[in-house]
Amino acid sequence: MLTVALGMTLTLVYAISTYQGKMRKVLIISSFLIVLFGGQRISNEVKSPVMSEYPKVYSWLSTQGGDAILEYPMYTWADGNDNYRKEMYRMYYSLKHKKNLVNGASGYFPDEWQKLVAEVSLKFPDSALVDKIGLMGVDYIIIHKSDIKSDTLEKINLWGKSGFVYSDEFDIVYKIP
């Protein structure tokens, strides 16, 4: 679609530049004004928080060892809602803790990654899944309490007693053995 629009625009510019009639100046000025003022403006701005406004868990995480984290729940744009935007913020917050992030946001999600997201969504905190995540090199799992149901949170708390390392009003962190 963009290629077609670009082709039409270039054709119009060429036609106007070769036009020698009385209206040439009017066409050139009109074209310039359309380019300058026409089109759709960006209407959706997202304010990025400053580091001092990041959730507390990321400051804590920045002082810990380890190389990789997984944040639960995981989201993709294929979920059919706006939750995938949280993944963009999680990537942004990783500037603070400087650890690799299993989560992420992109226009392309490889099949293996989509399978992992589905498996985590359906099975977590299954011990075989947690072992698999650990073998991938993940050191910590961050649980975002406000994003999960209370019965799921209870299951996670029972599972994670031995790996519990951090909690605040919004998040819980478990270390993968």
Coordinates of N, CA and C in Angstrom, one line a residue:
M1 N 0.8 -1.2 0.0 CA 0.0 0.0 0.0 C 0.9 1.3 0.0
L2 N 1.9 1.2 0.8 CA 2.8 2.4 0.9 C 3.5 2.6 -0.4
T3 N 3.9 1.5 -1.0 CA 4.6 1.6 -2.3 C 3.7 2.2 -3.4
V4 N 2.5 1.9 -3.4 CA 1.5 2.4 -4.3 C 1.4 3.9 -4.1
A5 N 1.2 4.3 -2.8 CA 1.1 5.8 -2.5 C 2.3 6.5 -2.9
L6 N 3.5 6.0 -2.6 CA 4.7 6.6 -3.0 C 4.9 6.8 -4.5
G7 N 4.5 5.7 -5.2 CA 4.5 5.8 -6.7 C 3.6 6.8 -7.3
M8 N 2.4 6.9 -6.7 CA 1.4 7.9 -7.2 C 2.0 9.3 -6.8
T9 N 2.6 9.5 -5.7 CA 3.1 10.8 -5.3 C 4.2 11.2 -6.2
L10 N 5.1 10.3 -6.5 CA 6.2 10.6 -7.4 C 5.7 11.0 -8.8
T11 N 4.7 10.2 -9.3 CA 4.1 10.5 -10.6 C 3.5 11.9 -10.6
L12 N 2.8 12.3 -9.5 CA 2.2 13.6 -9.4 C 3.3 14.7 -9.4
V13 N 4.3 14.5 -8.7 CA 5.4 15.5 -8.6 C 6.1 15.6 -10.0
Y14 N 6.3 14.5 -10.7 CA 6.9 14.6 -12.0 C 6.0 15.3 -13.0
A15 N 4.7 15.0 -12.9 CA 3.7 15.7 -13.8 C 3.7 17.2 -13.6
I16 N 3.7 17.6 -12.3 CA 3.6 19.0 -12.0 C 4.9 19.7 -12.4
S17 N 6.0 19.0 -12.2 CA 7.3 19.7 -12.6 C 7.5 19.9 -14.1
T18 N 6.8 19.0 -14.9 CA 6.9 19.2 -16.3 C 5.8 20.0 -16.9
Y19 N 4.8 20.3 -16.2 CA 3.7 21.1 -16.6 C 4.1 22.5 -16.9
Q20 N 3.7 23.0 -18.1 CA 4.2 24.4 -18.5 C 3.0 25.4 -18.6
G21 N 1.8 25.0 -18.2 CA 0.7 25.9 -18.4 C 0.6 27.0 -17.4
K22 N -0.5 27.8 -17.5 CA -0.6 29.0 -16.7 C -0.8 28.7 -15.2
M23 N -1.2 27.5 -14.9 CA -1.5 27.2 -13.5 C -0.3 26.5 -12.8
R24 N 0.8 26.5 -13.4 CA 2.0 25.8 -12.9 C 2.3 26.3 -11.5
K25 N 2.4 27.6 -11.2 CA 2.8 28.1 -9.9 C 1.7 27.8 -8.9
V26 N 0.5 27.8 -9.2 CA -0.6 27.5 -8.3 C -0.5 26.0 -7.9
L27 N -0.2 25.1 -8.9 CA -0.1 23.7 -8.6 C 1.1 23.4 -7.7
I28 N 2.2 24.1 -8.0 CA 3.4 23.9 -7.2 C 3.2 24.3 -5.8
I29 N 2.6 25.5 -5.6 CA 2.3 26.0 -4.2 C 1.3 25.1 -3.5
S30 N 0.2 24.7 -4.2 CA -0.8 23.8 -3.7 C -0.2 22.5 -3.2
S31 N 0.7 21.9 -4.1 CA 1.3 20.7 -3.7 C 2.2 20.9 -2.5
F32 N 2.9 21.9 -2.4 CA 3.8 22.2 -1.3 C 2.9 22.3 0.0
L33 N 1.8 23.0 -0.1 CA 0.9 23.2 1.1 C 0.3 21.9 1.5
I34 N 0.0 21.0 0.6 CA -0.6 19.7 0.9 C 0.5 18.9 1.6
V35 N 1.7 18.9 1.1 CA 2.8 18.2 1.8 C 3.1 18.7 3.2
L36 N 3.0 20.0 3.3 CA 3.4 20.7 4.6 C 2.3 20.4 5.6
F37 N 1.0 20.6 5.2 CA -0.1 20.6 6.2 C -1.0 19.3 6.1
G38 N -0.9 18.6 5.0 CA -1.8 17.5 4.8 C -1.3 16.2 5.6
G39 N -2.1 15.2 5.4 CA -1.8 13.9 6.1 C -2.3 13.8 7.5
Q40 N -2.1 12.7 8.1 CA -2.6 12.4 9.4 C -1.5 12.7 10.4
R41 N -1.8 13.4 11.5 CA -0.9 13.7 12.5 C -0.8 12.5 13.5
I42 N 0.3 12.3 14.1 CA 0.4 11.3 15.2 C -0.4 11.7 16.4
S43 N -1.4 10.9 16.7 CA -2.3 11.3 17.7 C -2.2 10.5 19.0
N44 N -1.3 9.5 19.0 CA -1.2 8.7 20.2 C 0.2 8.8 20.7
E45 N 0.4 9.6 21.7 CA 1.7 9.7 22.3 C 1.8 8.8 23.6
V46 N 3.0 8.3 23.8 CA 3.2 7.5 25.0 C 4.3 8.2 25.8
K47 N 4.1 8.5 27.0 CA 5.1 9.2 27.8 C 6.0 8.1 28.4
S48 N 7.2 8.2 28.3 CA 8.2 7.2 28.9 C 8.5 7.7 30.3
P49 N 8.4 6.8 31.3 CA 8.7 7.2 32.6 C 10.2 7.4 32.8
V50 N 10.6 8.3 33.7 CA 12.0 8.5 34.0 C 12.4 7.4 34.9
M51 N 13.7 7.2 35.0 CA 14.2 6.0 35.8 C 13.7 6.1 37.3
S52 N 13.6 7.3 37.8 CA 13.2 7.4 39.2 C 11.7 7.0 39.4
E53 N 11.0 6.9 38.3 CA 9.6 6.4 38.4 C 9.4 5.0 38.0
Y54 N 10.4 4.2 37.7 CA 10.3 2.8 37.4 C 9.8 2.1 38.6
P55 N 9.1 1.0 38.4 CA 8.7 0.1 39.5 C 9.9 -0.3 40.4
K56 N 9.7 -0.4 41.7 CA 10.8 -0.7 42.6 C 11.5 -2.0 42.3
V57 N 10.8 -3.0 41.8 CA 11.4 -4.3 41.5 C 12.6 -4.2 40.6
Y58 N 12.6 -3.2 39.7 CA 13.7 -3.1 38.7 C 15.0 -2.5 39.4
S59 N 14.8 -1.6 40.4 CA 15.9 -1.1 41.1 C 16.6 -2.3 42.0
W60 N 15.7 -3.0 42.6 CA 16.2 -4.2 43.4 C 16.9 -5.1 42.4
L61 N 16.3 -5.4 41.3 CA 16.9 -6.4 40.4 C 18.3 -5.9 39.9
S62 N 18.5 -4.6 39.7 CA 19.8 -4.1 39.2 C 20.9 -4.4 40.2
T63 N 20.6 -4.7 41.4 CA 21.7 -4.9 42.4 C 21.9 -6.4 42.6
Q64 N 21.2 -7.3 41.8 CA 21.4 -8.7 41.9 C 22.2 -9.3 40.8
G65 N 22.8 -10.4 41.0 CA 23.5 -11.1 40.0 C 22.6 -11.8 39.0
G66 N 23.1 -12.6 38.1 CA 22.3 -13.3 37.2 C 22.2 -12.5 35.8
D67 N 21.8 -13.2 34.8 CA 21.8 -12.7 33.5 C 20.5 -12.5 32.8
A68 N 19.5 -13.3 33.2 CA 18.2 -13.3 32.5 C 17.0 -13.4 33.4
I69 N 15.9 -12.7 32.9 CA 14.7 -12.8 33.7 C 13.5 -13.1 32.7
L70 N 12.4 -13.6 33.3 CA 11.2 -13.8 32.6 C 10.1 -13.0 33.5
E71 N 9.3 -12.3 32.9 CA 8.2 -11.6 33.6 C 6.9 -12.2 33.3
Y72 N 6.1 -12.5 34.3 CA 4.9 -13.2 34.2 C 3.7 -12.4 34.7
P73 N 2.7 -12.3 33.9 CA 2.4 -13.0 32.7 C 3.1 -12.4 31.5
M74 N 3.2 -13.2 30.4 CA 3.8 -12.8 29.2 C 2.7 -12.4 28.2
Y75 N 2.9 -11.4 27.4 CA 1.9 -11.0 26.4 C 2.5 -10.9 25.0
T76 N 1.6 -11.0 24.0 CA 1.9 -10.7 22.6 C 0.8 -9.9 22.0
W77 N 1.0 -9.3 20.9 CA -0.1 -8.6 20.2 C -1.1 -9.5 19.7
A78 N -0.8 -10.8 19.6 CA -1.8 -11.8 19.1 C -2.8 -12.1 20.2
D79 N -2.6 -11.6 21.4 CA -3.6 -11.9 22.5 C -4.9 -11.2 22.2
G80 N -4.9 -10.2 21.3 CA -6.2 -9.5 21.0 C -6.6 -8.4 22.0
N81 N -5.6 -7.9 22.8 CA -5.9 -6.8 23.7 C -4.7 -5.9 23.8
D82 N -4.8 -4.9 24.6 CA -3.7 -3.9 24.7 C -2.6 -4.3 25.7
N83 N -2.7 -5.5 26.3 CA -1.7 -5.9 27.3 C -0.3 -6.0 26.7
Y84 N -0.2 -6.3 25.4 CA 1.2 -6.4 24.8 C 2.0 -5.2 25.0
R85 N 1.3 -4.0 25.2 CA 2.1 -2.8 25.4 C 2.9 -2.9 26.7
K86 N 2.5 -3.7 27.6 CA 3.3 -3.8 28.9 C 4.7 -4.4 28.6
E87 N 4.8 -5.2 27.5 CA 6.1 -5.8 27.1 C 7.0 -4.7 26.7
M88 N 6.5 -3.7 26.0 CA 7.3 -2.5 25.6 C 7.9 -1.8 26.8
Y89 N 7.1 -1.6 27.8 CA 7.6 -1.0 29.1 C 8.6 -1.9 29.7
R90 N 8.4 -3.2 29.8 CA 9.3 -4.1 30.4 C 10.7 -4.1 29.7
M91 N 10.7 -3.9 28.4 CA 11.9 -3.8 27.6 C 12.6 -2.4 28.0
Y92 N 11.8 -1.4 28.2 CA 12.3 -0.1 28.6 C 12.9 -0.2 30.0
Y93 N 12.2 -0.8 30.9 CA 12.7 -1.0 32.3 C 14.0 -1.8 32.4
S94 N 14.2 -2.6 31.4 CA 15.4 -3.4 31.4 C 16.7 -2.6 31.3
L95 N 16.5 -1.3 30.9 CA 17.7 -0.4 30.9 C 18.2 -0.2 32.3
K96 N 17.3 -0.3 33.3 CA 17.7 -0.2 34.7 C 18.5 -1.4 35.2
H97 N 17.9 -2.6 35.0 CA 18.5 -3.8 35.6 C 19.6 -4.5 34.7
K98 N 19.6 -4.1 33.4 CA 20.6 -4.6 32.4 C 20.7 -6.1 32.3
K99 N 19.5 -6.8 32.5 CA 19.5 -8.2 32.3 C 18.8 -8.6 31.0
N100 N 19.1 -9.7 30.5 CA 18.4 -10.2 29.3 C 16.9 -10.5 29.7
L101 N 16.0 -10.3 28.8 CA 14.6 -10.4 29.0 C 14.0 -11.4 28.1
V102 N 13.4 -12.5 28.6 CA 12.8 -13.5 27.7 C 11.6 -12.8 27.0
N103 N 10.9 -12.0 27.8 CA 9.7 -11.3 27.2 C 10.2 -10.3 26.2
G104 N 9.3 -9.6 25.5 CA 9.7 -8.6 24.6 C 8.6 -8.2 23.7
A105 N 8.8 -7.2 22.9 CA 7.8 -6.7 21.9 C 8.5 -6.6 20.6
S106 N 7.7 -7.0 19.6 CA 8.3 -6.9 18.2 C 7.1 -7.1 17.2
G107 N 7.4 -6.8 16.0 CA 6.4 -7.0 14.9 C 6.5 -8.4 14.5
Y108 N 7.5 -9.2 14.9 CA 7.7 -10.6 14.5 C 8.0 -11.4 15.7
F109 N 7.2 -12.5 15.9 CA 7.4 -13.4 17.0 C 7.7 -14.8 16.4
P110 N 8.9 -15.3 16.6 CA 9.3 -16.6 16.1 C 8.4 -17.7 16.6
D111 N 8.2 -18.7 15.9 CA 7.3 -19.8 16.3 C 7.7 -20.4 17.7
E112 N 9.0 -20.6 17.9 CA 9.4 -21.2 19.1 C 9.1 -20.3 20.3
W113 N 9.2 -19.0 20.1 CA 8.9 -18.0 21.2 C 7.4 -18.0 21.5
Q114 N 6.6 -18.1 20.4 CA 5.2 -18.1 20.6 C 4.8 -19.4 21.4
K115 N 5.4 -20.5 21.1 CA 5.1 -21.8 21.8 C 5.5 -21.6 23.3
L116 N 6.6 -21.0 23.5 CA 7.0 -20.8 24.9 C 6.0 -19.9 25.7
V117 N 5.6 -18.8 25.0 CA 4.6 -17.9 25.7 C 3.3 -18.7 26.0
A118 N 2.9 -19.5 25.0 CA 1.6 -20.3 25.2 C 1.8 -21.3 26.4
E119 N 3.0 -21.9 26.4 CA 3.3 -22.9 27.4 C 3.4 -22.3 28.8
V120 N 4.0 -21.1 28.9 CA 4.1 -20.4 30.2 C 2.7 -20.0 30.6
S121 N 1.9 -19.5 29.7 CA 0.5 -19.0 30.0 C -0.3 -20.1 30.5
L122 N -0.2 -21.3 29.9 CA -1.1 -22.4 30.3 C -0.6 -23.2 31.5
K123 N 0.8 -23.4 31.6 CA 1.3 -24.3 32.6 C 2.0 -23.7 33.8
F124 N 2.4 -22.5 33.8 CA 3.1 -21.9 34.9 C 2.3 -21.9 36.2
P125 N 2.8 -22.4 37.3 CA 4.1 -22.8 37.7 C 4.5 -24.2 37.7
D126 N 4.2 -25.0 36.7 CA 4.5 -26.4 36.5 C 6.0 -26.5 36.7
S127 N 6.5 -27.5 37.5 CA 7.9 -27.7 37.8 C 8.7 -28.1 36.6
A128 N 8.2 -28.9 35.7 CA 8.9 -29.2 34.5 C 9.1 -28.0 33.6
L129 N 8.1 -27.1 33.5 CA 8.2 -25.9 32.8 C 9.3 -25.0 33.4
V130 N 9.3 -24.9 34.7 CA 10.3 -24.0 35.4 C 11.7 -24.6 35.2
D131 N 11.8 -25.9 35.2 CA 13.1 -26.5 34.9 C 13.6 -26.1 33.5
K132 N 12.6 -26.2 32.5 CA 12.9 -25.8 31.1 C 13.4 -24.3 31.0
I133 N 12.7 -23.5 31.8 CA 13.0 -22.0 31.8 C 14.4 -21.8 32.4
G134 N 14.7 -22.6 33.4 CA 16.0 -22.5 34.1 C 17.1 -23.0 33.1
L135 N 16.9 -24.0 32.3 CA 17.8 -24.5 31.3 C 18.1 -23.5 30.2
M136 N 17.1 -22.6 30.0 CA 17.3 -21.5 29.0 C 18.2 -20.4 29.5
G137 N 18.5 -20.5 30.8 CA 19.4 -19.5 31.4 C 18.7 -18.4 32.2
V138 N 17.4 -18.6 32.4 CA 16.7 -17.6 33.2 C 17.0 -17.8 34.7
D139 N 17.3 -16.6 35.3 CA 17.7 -16.6 36.7 C 16.5 -16.2 37.7
Y140 N 15.7 -15.3 37.2 CA 14.6 -14.8 38.0 C 13.3 -14.8 37.2
I141 N 12.2 -15.0 37.9 CA 10.8 -14.9 37.4 C 10.2 -13.8 38.2
I142 N 9.8 -12.7 37.5 CA 9.1 -11.6 38.2 C 7.6 -11.8 37.9
I143 N 6.8 -11.9 39.0 CA 5.4 -12.0 39.0 C 4.7 -10.7 39.2
H144 N 3.9 -10.2 38.2 CA 3.2 -8.9 38.4 C 1.8 -9.3 39.0
K145 N 1.7 -9.0 40.3 CA 0.5 -9.4 41.0 C -0.8 -8.9 40.4
S146 N -0.8 -7.7 39.9 CA -2.1 -7.1 39.5 C -2.5 -7.6 38.1
D147 N -1.7 -8.4 37.5 CA -2.0 -8.9 36.2 C -2.5 -10.4 36.2
I148 N -2.6 -11.0 37.4 CA -3.0 -12.4 37.5 C -4.1 -12.5 38.5
K149 N -4.9 -13.6 38.3 CA -6.0 -13.9 39.2 C -5.5 -14.4 40.5
S150 N -6.3 -14.2 41.6 CA -5.8 -14.5 42.9 C -5.6 -16.0 43.1
D151 N -6.3 -16.9 42.5 CA -6.1 -18.4 42.6 C -4.8 -18.7 41.9
T152 N -4.4 -18.1 40.8 CA -3.1 -18.3 40.2 C -2.0 -17.9 41.1
L153 N -2.2 -16.7 41.7 CA -1.2 -16.2 42.6 C -1.0 -17.1 43.8
E154 N -2.0 -17.7 44.3 CA -1.9 -18.7 45.4 C -1.1 -19.9 45.0
K155 N -1.3 -20.4 43.8 CA -0.6 -21.5 43.3 C 0.9 -21.2 43.1
I156 N 1.2 -19.9 42.6 CA 2.6 -19.5 42.5 C 3.2 -19.3 43.8
N157 N 2.5 -18.8 44.8 CA 3.1 -18.6 46.1 C 3.5 -20.0 46.8
L158 N 2.6 -21.0 46.6 CA 2.9 -22.3 47.1 C 4.1 -22.9 46.4
W159 N 4.1 -22.8 45.1 CA 5.2 -23.3 44.3 C 6.6 -22.7 44.7
G160 N 6.6 -21.3 44.8 CA 7.8 -20.6 44.9 C 8.4 -20.3 46.3
K161 N 7.9 -21.0 47.3 CA 8.4 -20.7 48.7 C 9.9 -20.8 48.8
S162 N 10.5 -21.8 48.2 CA 11.9 -22.0 48.3 C 12.7 -21.1 47.5
G163 N 12.1 -20.5 46.5 CA 12.9 -19.6 45.6 C 12.5 -18.1 45.8
F164 N 11.7 -17.8 46.8 CA 11.3 -16.4 47.0 C 12.5 -15.6 47.4
V165 N 12.6 -14.4 46.7 CA 13.7 -13.5 47.0 C 13.3 -12.0 47.2
Y166 N 12.1 -11.7 46.7 CA 11.8 -10.2 46.8 C 10.3 -10.1 46.6
S167 N 9.7 -9.1 47.3 CA 8.3 -8.8 47.2 C 8.1 -7.3 47.5
D168 N 7.2 -6.7 46.8 CA 6.7 -5.4 47.2 C 5.2 -5.4 46.9
E169 N 4.5 -4.2 46.9 CA 3.1 -4.2 46.8 C 2.6 -4.6 45.4
F170 N 3.5 -4.6 44.4 CA 3.1 -4.9 43.0 C 3.7 -6.2 42.5
D171 N 4.9 -6.5 42.9 CA 5.6 -7.6 42.3 C 6.2 -8.6 43.3
I172 N 6.4 -9.8 42.8 CA 7.1 -10.9 43.6 C 8.2 -11.4 42.7
V173 N 9.4 -11.7 43.2 CA 10.4 -12.3 42.4 C 10.9 -13.6 43.0
Y174 N 11.0 -14.6 42.1 CA 11.5 -15.9 42.5 C 12.8 -16.2 41.8
K175 N 13.8 -16.8 42.5 CA 15.0 -17.2 41.8 C 14.9 -18.6 41.4
I176 N 15.3 -18.9 40.1 CA 15.3 -20.2 39.6 C 16.5 -20.9 40.0
P177 N 16.4 -22.1 40.7 CA 17.6 -22.8 41.1 C 18.4 -23.3 40.0

